[in-house]
Amino acid sequence: MNQFSYKPVYIEEGKKVLEVNLLPGKYCTFNCIFCPVSRSLPHEKTDVVHDFGDVTSALADLQKRLEVIKPDLVFINCLGEAFVHPDLQKVIDTIHACHVPVRLLSNGYLYGDARCAALAQQCEEVIGELKMANDAAFQKAQRPLAGYSVDQHVANMAAFRRSYTGIFRLEITLVKGYSDDAASLDFFARAVRALQPQVLQVVTPEAPFDRVLGVDAATLAEADRRLQAELAQ
Ligand code: SF4
């Protein structure tokens, strides 16, 4: 049985991208109120490696797709945290054996964990995310595992970033009523200076959450201008 799922191959900036999900349901360190992963899927809030069964056939299928599609990049974009999959190392090795670079999506919290950082270090591109700028908003809107804090989230990514030699992509999400105020912008600016991502994307929640939680285009553009300017300093 193939436990991995794929999006249709697409072109991004001239590159052919194969996007793969390794997880059978949503397993994430957070449970965001604006999570785009379907609420009809089982959701487990966790940072623990799970047993998802034998992946021999799934890895063989991945290898076959790599040989047939010949992508320029594989994007590991899971229904939650890829780090809870016990065979992430084998997935990375299978992709690299075909000489294809890997982009890994994480919300970034587990980059502070040595095992997870060692896996992420092997990927040519990694994504980290910031959506909240104070603990009250973090707890209310992202509902993380107990003991998690927004300062630790940034510290985890910053520690990883110091030794990571690949392309670090930071995605900051402005959420109306939660992280679109002046103090949040100041916090995000400090985080951008600390993390120095090679690629910075400033976004707001998409449909169906945009009506209530999305900021308007002018606010987003102004925040983007300010935060991109932090990179130039
Ligand atoms: S971090 Fe991402 S995958 Fe996890 S709950 Fe939040 S939006 Fe969903």
Short mmCIF file of N, CA, C and O in Angstrom, two decimals, residues 33-127:
data_model
loop_
_atom_site.label_atom_id
_atom_site.label_comp_id
_atom_site.label_asym_id
_atom_site.label_seq_id
_atom_site.Cartn_x
_atom_site.Cartn_y
_atom_site.Cartn_z
N ILE A 33 -6.24 27.64 14.45
CA ILE A 33 -7.66 27.86 14.15
C ILE A 33 -7.87 28.08 12.65
O ILE A 33 -8.98 27.94 12.17
N PHE A 34 -6.79 28.41 11.94
CA PHE A 34 -6.88 28.67 10.49
C PHE A 34 -6.14 27.59 9.70
O PHE A 34 -5.68 27.84 8.59
N CYS A 35 -5.99 26.41 10.28
CA CYS A 35 -5.24 25.34 9.59
C CYS A 35 -5.95 24.96 8.29
O CYS A 35 -7.14 24.64 8.29
N PRO A 36 -5.20 24.94 7.17
CA PRO A 36 -5.82 24.58 5.90
C PRO A 36 -6.05 23.08 5.73
O PRO A 36 -6.77 22.67 4.81
N VAL A 37 -5.46 22.28 6.62
CA VAL A 37 -5.66 20.83 6.51
C VAL A 37 -7.10 20.50 6.91
O VAL A 37 -7.61 21.00 7.91
N SER A 38 -7.74 19.64 6.11
CA SER A 38 -9.15 19.33 6.30
C SER A 38 -9.48 18.89 7.73
O SER A 38 -8.77 18.08 8.32
N ARG A 39 -10.55 19.44 8.27
CA ARG A 39 -10.97 19.07 9.62
C ARG A 39 -11.64 17.70 9.65
O ARG A 39 -11.93 17.17 10.72
N SER A 40 -11.88 17.12 8.47
CA SER A 40 -12.47 15.79 8.45
C SER A 40 -11.41 14.71 8.70
O SER A 40 -11.73 13.55 8.95
N LEU A 41 -10.13 15.11 8.63
CA LEU A 41 -9.06 14.15 8.90
C LEU A 41 -8.83 14.04 10.40
O LEU A 41 -9.03 15.01 11.13
N PRO A 42 -8.40 12.86 10.86
CA PRO A 42 -8.04 12.76 12.28
C PRO A 42 -6.88 13.69 12.60
O PRO A 42 -5.97 13.85 11.78
N HIS A 43 -6.94 14.34 13.74
CA HIS A 43 -5.87 15.28 14.11
C HIS A 43 -5.29 14.88 15.45
O HIS A 43 -6.02 14.68 16.42
N GLU A 44 -3.97 14.75 15.49
CA GLU A 44 -3.30 14.47 16.75
C GLU A 44 -2.25 15.54 16.99
O GLU A 44 -1.39 15.78 16.13
N LYS A 45 -2.32 16.18 18.14
CA LYS A 45 -1.31 17.18 18.48
C LYS A 45 -0.14 16.46 19.14
O LYS A 45 -0.29 15.86 20.20
N THR A 46 1.01 16.50 18.48
CA THR A 46 2.13 15.67 18.94
C THR A 46 3.45 16.16 18.40
O THR A 46 3.49 16.82 17.35
N ASP A 47 4.54 15.85 19.10
CA ASP A 47 5.88 16.04 18.55
C ASP A 47 6.66 14.72 18.64
O ASP A 47 7.90 14.72 18.60
N VAL A 48 5.92 13.63 18.74
CA VAL A 48 6.52 12.30 18.94
C VAL A 48 6.50 11.52 17.62
O VAL A 48 5.52 11.57 16.88
N VAL A 49 7.59 10.79 17.35
CA VAL A 49 7.65 9.95 16.16
C VAL A 49 6.62 8.82 16.27
O VAL A 49 6.51 8.18 17.32
N HIS A 50 5.84 8.62 15.20
CA HIS A 50 4.78 7.61 15.19
C HIS A 50 5.14 6.46 14.24
O HIS A 50 5.89 6.66 13.28
N ASP A 51 4.56 5.34 14.49
CA ASP A 51 4.71 4.20 13.58
C ASP A 51 3.58 4.24 12.57
O ASP A 51 2.41 4.06 12.92
N PHE A 52 3.92 4.49 11.31
CA PHE A 52 2.90 4.52 10.26
C PHE A 52 2.96 3.28 9.36
O PHE A 52 2.40 3.28 8.28
N GLY A 53 3.67 2.27 9.83
CA GLY A 53 3.72 1.02 9.07
C GLY A 53 4.89 1.00 8.09
O GLY A 53 5.67 1.94 7.98
N ASP A 54 4.96 -0.12 7.39
CA ASP A 54 6.08 -0.35 6.47
C ASP A 54 5.96 0.57 5.23
O ASP A 54 4.88 0.68 4.64
N VAL A 55 7.06 1.21 4.88
CA VAL A 55 7.01 2.17 3.76
C VAL A 55 7.78 1.66 2.53
O VAL A 55 8.05 2.44 1.62
N THR A 56 8.12 0.38 2.52
CA THR A 56 8.92 -0.15 1.41
C THR A 56 8.27 0.17 0.06
O THR A 56 8.92 0.68 -0.86
N SER A 57 6.97 -0.12 -0.07
CA SER A 57 6.31 0.10 -1.36
C SER A 57 6.15 1.60 -1.64
O SER A 57 6.22 2.03 -2.79
N ALA A 58 5.95 2.39 -0.59
CA ALA A 58 5.81 3.84 -0.78
C ALA A 58 7.12 4.44 -1.27
O ALA A 58 7.13 5.33 -2.14
N LEU A 59 8.24 3.96 -0.74
CA LEU A 59 9.55 4.46 -1.19
C LEU A 59 9.83 4.02 -2.63
O LEU A 59 10.39 4.78 -3.42
N ALA A 60 9.43 2.78 -2.95
CA ALA A 60 9.62 2.29 -4.34
C ALA A 60 8.79 3.13 -5.31
O ALA A 60 9.25 3.48 -6.40
N ASP A 61 7.57 3.47 -4.89
CA ASP A 61 6.70 4.31 -5.74
C ASP A 61 7.30 5.71 -5.89
O ASP A 61 7.28 6.28 -6.99
N LEU A 62 7.84 6.24 -4.81
CA LEU A 62 8.49 7.56 -4.88
C LEU A 62 9.65 7.52 -5.86
O LEU A 62 9.80 8.42 -6.71
N GLN A 63 10.46 6.48 -5.75
CA GLN A 63 11.62 6.38 -6.65
C GLN A 63 11.18 6.30 -8.11
O GLN A 63 11.77 6.94 -8.98
N LYS A 64 10.11 5.54 -8.35
CA LYS A 64 9.61 5.42 -9.72
C LYS A 64 9.14 6.77 -10.25
O LYS A 64 9.42 7.16 -11.38
N ARG A 65 8.42 7.52 -9.39
CA ARG A 65 7.96 8.86 -9.81
C ARG A 65 9.14 9.77 -10.12
O ARG A 65 9.10 10.57 -11.06
N LEU A 66 10.18 9.67 -9.30
CA LEU A 66 11.36 10.51 -9.53
C LEU A 66 12.00 10.19 -10.88
O LEU A 66 12.43 11.09 -11.61
N GLU A 67 12.05 8.89 -11.21
CA GLU A 67 12.66 8.48 -12.47
C GLU A 67 11.82 8.89 -13.67
O GLU A 67 12.34 9.28 -14.70
N VAL A 68 10.49 8.81 -13.52
CA VAL A 68 9.60 9.13 -14.64
C VAL A 68 9.42 10.64 -14.80
O VAL A 68 9.52 11.19 -15.89
N ILE A 69 9.16 11.32 -13.68
CA ILE A 69 8.84 12.76 -13.73
C ILE A 69 10.10 13.61 -13.88
O ILE A 69 10.07 14.66 -14.51
N LYS A 70 11.19 13.13 -13.30
CA LYS A 70 12.45 13.90 -13.29
C LYS A 70 12.22 15.34 -12.80
O LYS A 70 12.46 16.31 -13.53
N PRO A 71 11.73 15.49 -11.58
CA PRO A 71 11.47 16.85 -11.06
C PRO A 71 12.78 17.60 -10.79
O PRO A 71 13.83 16.99 -10.61
N ASP A 72 12.67 18.92 -10.74
CA ASP A 72 13.83 19.75 -10.37
C ASP A 72 13.90 19.91 -8.85
O ASP A 72 14.94 20.31 -8.32
N LEU A 73 12.78 19.62 -8.18
CA LEU A 73 12.71 19.81 -6.73
C LEU A 73 11.61 18.91 -6.18
O LEU A 73 10.55 18.77 -6.81
N VAL A 74 11.84 18.31 -5.01
CA VAL A 74 10.76 17.62 -4.30
C VAL A 74 10.43 18.44 -3.06
O VAL A 74 11.32 18.79 -2.27
N PHE A 75 9.16 18.76 -2.91
CA PHE A 75 8.69 19.56 -1.78
C PHE A 75 7.97 18.61 -0.82
O PHE A 75 6.92 18.07 -1.14
N ILE A 76 8.58 18.39 0.35
CA ILE A 76 7.94 17.56 1.38
C ILE A 76 7.01 18.47 2.19
O ILE A 76 7.45 19.25 3.03
N ASN A 77 5.74 18.38 1.87
CA ASN A 77 4.72 19.27 2.44
C ASN A 77 3.63 18.37 3.02
O ASN A 77 2.75 17.90 2.31
N CYS A 78 3.73 18.13 4.32
CA CYS A 78 2.86 17.12 4.95
C CYS A 78 1.61 17.72 5.56
O CYS A 78 1.49 18.94 5.73
N LEU A 79 0.70 16.85 5.94
CA LEU A 79 -0.52 17.25 6.67
C LEU A 79 -0.14 17.47 8.14
O LEU A 79 -0.67 16.82 9.02
N GLY A 80 0.82 18.37 8.36
CA GLY A 80 1.32 18.58 9.71
C GLY A 80 2.84 18.51 9.67
O GLY A 80 3.46 18.99 8.73
N GLU A 81 3.44 17.90 10.69
CA GLU A 81 4.90 17.88 10.83
C GLU A 81 5.52 16.62 10.23
O GLU A 81 5.29 15.51 10.74
N ALA A 82 6.36 16.79 9.23
CA ALA A 82 7.07 15.65 8.63
C ALA A 82 7.96 14.94 9.65
O ALA A 82 8.22 13.74 9.54
N PHE A 83 8.40 15.68 10.67
CA PHE A 83 9.36 15.11 11.64
C PHE A 83 8.76 13.97 12.47
O PHE A 83 9.51 13.23 13.11
N VAL A 84 7.46 13.85 12.53
CA VAL A 84 6.88 12.74 13.32
C VAL A 84 6.88 11.44 12.50
O VAL A 84 6.54 10.39 13.03
N HIS A 85 7.27 11.53 11.22
CA HIS A 85 7.35 10.30 10.42
C HIS A 85 8.70 9.62 10.66
O HIS A 85 9.74 10.26 10.51
N PRO A 86 8.69 8.33 11.01
CA PRO A 86 9.97 7.67 11.35
C PRO A 86 10.88 7.45 10.16
O PRO A 86 12.07 7.17 10.34
N ASP A 87 10.33 7.56 8.95
CA ASP A 87 11.13 7.24 7.76
C ASP A 87 11.46 8.48 6.94
O ASP A 87 11.78 8.36 5.74
N LEU A 88 11.42 9.65 7.55
CA LEU A 88 11.79 10.87 6.83
C LEU A 88 13.21 10.77 6.27
O LEU A 88 13.48 11.21 5.16
N GLN A 89 14.11 10.18 7.05
CA GLN A 89 15.49 10.01 6.56
C GLN A 89 15.52 9.20 5.26
O GLN A 89 16.22 9.55 4.30
N LYS A 90 14.75 8.10 5.23
CA LYS A 90 14.74 7.27 4.02
C LYS A 90 14.15 8.03 2.84
O LYS A 90 14.58 7.85 1.70
N VAL A 91 13.16 8.87 3.10
CA VAL A 91 12.55 9.66 2.03
C VAL A 91 13.59 10.63 1.46
O VAL A 91 13.76 10.74 0.23
N ILE A 92 14.30 11.32 2.34
CA ILE A 92 15.33 12.27 1.89
C ILE A 92 16.41 11.52 1.10
O ILE A 92 16.83 11.96 0.02
N ASP A 93 16.82 10.36 1.61
CA ASP A 93 17.87 9.58 0.93
C ASP A 93 17.40 9.13 -0.46
O ASP A 93 18.18 9.14 -1.42
N THR A 94 16.14 8.71 -0.56
CA THR A 94 15.60 8.25 -1.85
C THR A 94 15.62 9.38 -2.87
O THR A 94 15.98 9.19 -4.04
N ILE A 95 15.26 10.57 -2.42
CA ILE A 95 15.23 11.73 -3.34
C ILE A 95 16.65 12.12 -3.74
O ILE A 95 16.94 12.34 -4.92
N HIS A 96 17.53 12.17 -2.76
CA HIS A 96 18.91 12.56 -3.06
C HIS A 96 19.62 11.52 -3.94
O HIS A 96 20.50 11.87 -4.73
N ALA A 97 19.24 10.25 -3.79
CA ALA A 97 19.84 9.21 -4.65
C ALA A 97 19.54 9.47 -6.12
O ALA A 97 20.26 9.01 -7.00
N CYS A 98 18.44 10.19 -6.38
CA CYS A 98 18.09 10.55 -7.77
C CYS A 98 18.62 11.95 -8.11
O CYS A 98 18.22 12.54 -9.12
N HIS A 99 19.48 12.49 -7.24
CA HIS A 99 20.13 13.80 -7.47
C HIS A 99 19.12 14.94 -7.59
O HIS A 99 19.27 15.83 -8.43
N VAL A 100 18.08 14.87 -6.78
CA VAL A 100 17.05 15.91 -6.78
C VAL A 100 17.09 16.62 -5.42
O VAL A 100 17.13 15.95 -4.38
N PRO A 101 17.09 17.95 -5.39
CA PRO A 101 17.09 18.67 -4.12
C PRO A 101 15.73 18.59 -3.41
O PRO A 101 14.70 18.36 -4.05
N VAL A 102 15.77 18.82 -2.10
CA VAL A 102 14.58 18.69 -1.26
C VAL A 102 14.25 20.03 -0.60
O VAL A 102 15.13 20.70 -0.06
N ARG A 103 12.96 20.37 -0.63
CA ARG A 103 12.44 21.49 0.18
C ARG A 103 11.54 20.88 1.26
O ARG A 103 10.68 20.06 0.95
N LEU A 104 11.76 21.29 2.49
CA LEU A 104 11.00 20.72 3.61
C LEU A 104 10.18 21.82 4.30
O LEU A 104 10.73 22.86 4.66
N LEU A 105 8.89 21.53 4.48
CA LEU A 105 8.04 22.48 5.22
C LEU A 105 7.88 22.02 6.67
O LEU A 105 7.62 20.85 6.94
N SER A 106 8.07 22.98 7.57
CA SER A 106 7.77 22.77 8.99
C SER A 106 7.26 24.09 9.53
O SER A 106 7.57 25.15 8.96
N ASN A 107 6.49 24.05 10.61
CA ASN A 107 6.17 25.34 11.23
C ASN A 107 7.42 25.91 11.92
O ASN A 107 7.43 27.07 12.29
N GLY A 108 8.45 25.10 12.06
CA GLY A 108 9.75 25.59 12.52
C GLY A 108 10.05 25.32 13.98
O GLY A 108 11.20 25.45 14.40
N TYR A 109 9.04 24.95 14.75
CA TYR A 109 9.28 24.78 16.19
C TYR A 109 10.30 23.67 16.45
O TYR A 109 11.20 23.81 17.28
N LEU A 110 10.19 22.58 15.70
CA LEU A 110 11.05 21.42 15.97
C LEU A 110 12.45 21.55 15.38
O LEU A 110 13.29 20.66 15.57
N TYR A 111 12.75 22.67 14.71
CA TYR A 111 14.13 22.89 14.29
C TYR A 111 15.04 23.04 15.52
O TYR A 111 16.25 22.93 15.42
N GLY A 112 14.44 23.25 16.67
CA GLY A 112 15.21 23.35 17.91
C GLY A 112 15.52 21.99 18.52
O GLY A 112 16.26 21.90 19.50
N ASP A 113 14.98 20.94 17.92
CA ASP A 113 15.24 19.58 18.41
C ASP A 113 16.41 18.98 17.60
O ASP A 113 16.41 19.07 16.36
N ALA A 114 17.38 18.39 18.27
CA ALA A 114 18.60 17.94 17.58
C ALA A 114 18.31 16.93 16.47
O ALA A 114 18.88 17.01 15.38
N ARG A 115 17.41 15.97 16.75
CA ARG A 115 17.10 14.96 15.72
C ARG A 115 16.47 15.62 14.49
O ARG A 115 16.85 15.34 13.35
N CYS A 116 15.53 16.51 14.73
CA CYS A 116 14.83 17.17 13.62
C CYS A 116 15.76 18.11 12.86
O CYS A 116 15.75 18.16 11.63
N ALA A 117 16.61 18.83 13.61
CA ALA A 117 17.55 19.74 12.96
C ALA A 117 18.50 18.97 12.06
O ALA A 117 18.84 19.42 10.97
N ALA A 118 18.93 17.78 12.52
CA ALA A 118 19.87 16.98 11.71
C ALA A 118 19.21 16.54 10.41
O ALA A 118 19.87 16.46 9.36
N LEU A 119 17.91 16.25 10.45
CA LEU A 119 17.19 15.89 9.22
C LEU A 119 17.05 17.12 8.32
O LEU A 119 17.30 17.06 7.11
N ALA A 120 16.66 18.23 8.90
CA ALA A 120 16.45 19.45 8.11
C ALA A 120 17.76 19.94 7.48
O ALA A 120 17.76 20.47 6.37
N GLN A 121 18.87 19.74 8.20
CA GLN A 121 20.18 20.16 7.67
C GLN A 121 20.49 19.52 6.33
O GLN A 121 21.25 20.06 5.53
N GLN A 122 19.92 18.34 6.09
CA GLN A 122 20.22 17.62 4.85
C GLN A 122 19.41 18.14 3.66
O GLN A 122 19.67 17.76 2.52
N CYS A 123 18.41 18.97 3.94
CA CYS A 123 17.54 19.46 2.86
C CYS A 123 18.11 20.76 2.29
O CYS A 123 18.59 21.61 3.03
N GLU A 124 18.00 20.89 0.98
CA GLU A 124 18.57 22.06 0.31
C GLU A 124 17.78 23.33 0.63
O GLU A 124 18.32 24.42 0.57
N GLU A 125 16.50 23.18 0.94
CA GLU A 125 15.67 24.33 1.31
C GLU A 125 14.78 23.92 2.48
O GLU A 125 14.24 22.81 2.47
N VAL A 126 14.64 24.80 3.45
CA VAL A 126 13.66 24.53 4.51
C VAL A 126 12.80 25.78 4.72
O VAL A 126 13.25 26.90 4.48
N ILE A 127 11.58 25.53 5.18
CA ILE A 127 10.64 26.62 5.46
C ILE A 127 10.37 26.65 6.96
O ILE A 127 10.19 25.60 7.59
#
